[in-house]
Tab-separated table of C-alpha atoms in Angstrom:
chain	number	residue	atom	x	y	z
A	1	MET	CA	5.183	-94.994	-27.909
A	2	SER	CA	6.130	-91.365	-28.159
A	3	ALA	CA	8.673	-90.032	-30.627
A	4	PHE	CA	11.282	-87.397	-31.184
A	5	LEU	CA	13.170	-86.225	-34.260
A	6	TRP	CA	16.781	-87.029	-35.087
A	7	CYS	CA	17.929	-85.388	-38.008
A	8	ASP	CA	14.188	-85.185	-39.405
A	9	ARG	CA	13.987	-88.947	-38.624
A	10	THR	CA	11.232	-90.111	-36.340
A	11	ILE	CA	12.728	-92.067	-33.350
A	12	GLU	CA	10.114	-93.800	-31.105
A	13	PHE	CA	10.880	-94.282	-27.520
A	14	GLY	CA	9.212	-95.946	-24.502
A	15	LYS	CA	8.666	-94.569	-21.090
A	16	GLY	CA	11.900	-93.724	-19.047
A	17	GLU	CA	14.065	-94.360	-21.989
A	18	THR	CA	16.921	-91.915	-22.741
A	19	VAL	CA	17.786	-90.137	-25.945
A	20	ALA	CA	20.814	-92.511	-26.465
A	21	ALA	CA	18.841	-95.714	-25.715
A	22	ALA	CA	16.160	-94.670	-28.278
A	23	LEU	CA	18.809	-93.842	-30.836
A	24	LEU	CA	20.720	-97.255	-30.198
A	25	ARG	CA	17.476	-99.295	-30.554
A	26	ALA	CA	16.722	-97.379	-33.816
A	27	GLY	CA	20.280	-98.634	-35.063
A	28	ILE	CA	21.880	-95.225	-34.787
A	29	ARG	CA	25.335	-95.665	-33.016
A	30	GLU	CA	27.117	-92.555	-34.690
A	31	LEU	CA	25.873	-89.438	-33.248
A	32	GLY	CA	27.676	-86.937	-35.639
A	33	GLN	CA	30.962	-85.216	-35.643
A	34	PRO	CA	32.893	-85.044	-32.262
A	35	THR	CA	33.654	-81.678	-30.641
A	36	ALA	CA	37.137	-82.528	-30.309
A	37	GLY	CA	39.575	-85.163	-30.944
A	38	PRO	CA	39.750	-87.894	-33.707
A	39	ALA	CA	37.107	-90.279	-31.654
A	40	ARG	CA	33.711	-90.510	-33.277
A	41	ALA	CA	30.787	-89.267	-31.382
A	42	ARG	CA	29.081	-92.464	-29.693
A	43	VAL	CA	27.472	-93.466	-26.485
A	44	PHE	CA	30.411	-94.569	-24.471
A	45	CYS	CA	30.254	-94.250	-20.612
A	46	GLY	CA	26.514	-94.198	-20.277
A	47	ILE	CA	26.723	-91.827	-17.273
A	48	GLY	CA	27.349	-88.506	-18.752
A	49	ALA	CA	31.017	-88.237	-17.608
A	50	CYS	CA	32.897	-88.699	-21.041
A	51	GLN	CA	30.445	-86.412	-23.095
A	52	ALA	CA	31.085	-88.392	-26.170
A	53	CYS	CA	27.414	-88.598	-26.741
A	54	LEU	CA	26.735	-84.691	-26.961
A	55	VAL	CA	23.590	-83.922	-29.146
A	56	ARG	CA	22.281	-80.463	-29.875
A	57	SER	CA	18.522	-79.616	-29.439
A	58	ARG	CA	16.782	-77.412	-32.197
A	59	ASP	CA	16.775	-74.486	-29.573
A	60	GLY	CA	20.671	-74.819	-29.505
A	61	ALA	CA	20.959	-76.520	-25.975
A	62	ILE	CA	23.692	-79.174	-25.882
A	63	LEU	CA	22.742	-82.378	-24.263
A	64	GLU	CA	24.249	-85.421	-23.030
A	65	ALA	CA	22.069	-88.238	-24.791
A	66	CYS	CA	23.112	-90.831	-22.454
A	67	ILE	CA	21.291	-89.084	-19.429
A	68	THR	CA	18.859	-87.242	-21.052
A	69	PRO	CA	15.242	-88.578	-20.855
A	70	ALA	CA	13.698	-88.666	-24.319
A	71	ARG	CA	10.542	-86.381	-24.490
A	72	ALA	CA	7.901	-86.336	-27.364
A	73	GLY	CA	8.554	-83.571	-29.759
A	74	MET	CA	12.214	-83.213	-29.340
A	75	GLU	CA	14.319	-82.256	-32.394
A	76	LEU	CA	17.826	-83.449	-32.084
A	77	SER	CA	20.892	-83.543	-34.383
A	78	PRO	CA	24.594	-84.019	-34.103
A	79	VAL	CA	26.287	-81.179	-32.206
A	80	LEU	CA	27.645	-79.374	-35.262
A	81	SER	CA	24.573	-79.615	-37.322
A	82	TRP	CA	22.491	-76.505	-36.008
A	83	LYS	CA	23.880	-73.246	-35.171
A	84	LYS	CA	23.111	-72.109	-31.762
A	85	ASP	CA	20.312	-69.719	-32.820
A	86	GLY	CA	18.390	-72.743	-33.988
A	87	GLY	CA	19.132	-72.324	-37.715
A	88	ASP	CA	20.422	-74.706	-40.009
A	89	ALA	CA	24.404	-74.755	-40.439
């Protein structure tokens, strides 16, 4: 298995697995603060349409966890955890 980091926690994933699938398998269901509205950030639709599963990569990119293939070495966090310049919030 390969691994990526979620808030400095190592998350293992298998071939072809998405970021959301790996996080769910690791017991992580809450993806942090939502970008808008009272709903919690979670995996909801599973096809990238609702964007409830948005996460931020260390380089500042916003990704839809449910459709983004997991890659070894990724560093991910809730959307509001890191500034866009990659520095800690």
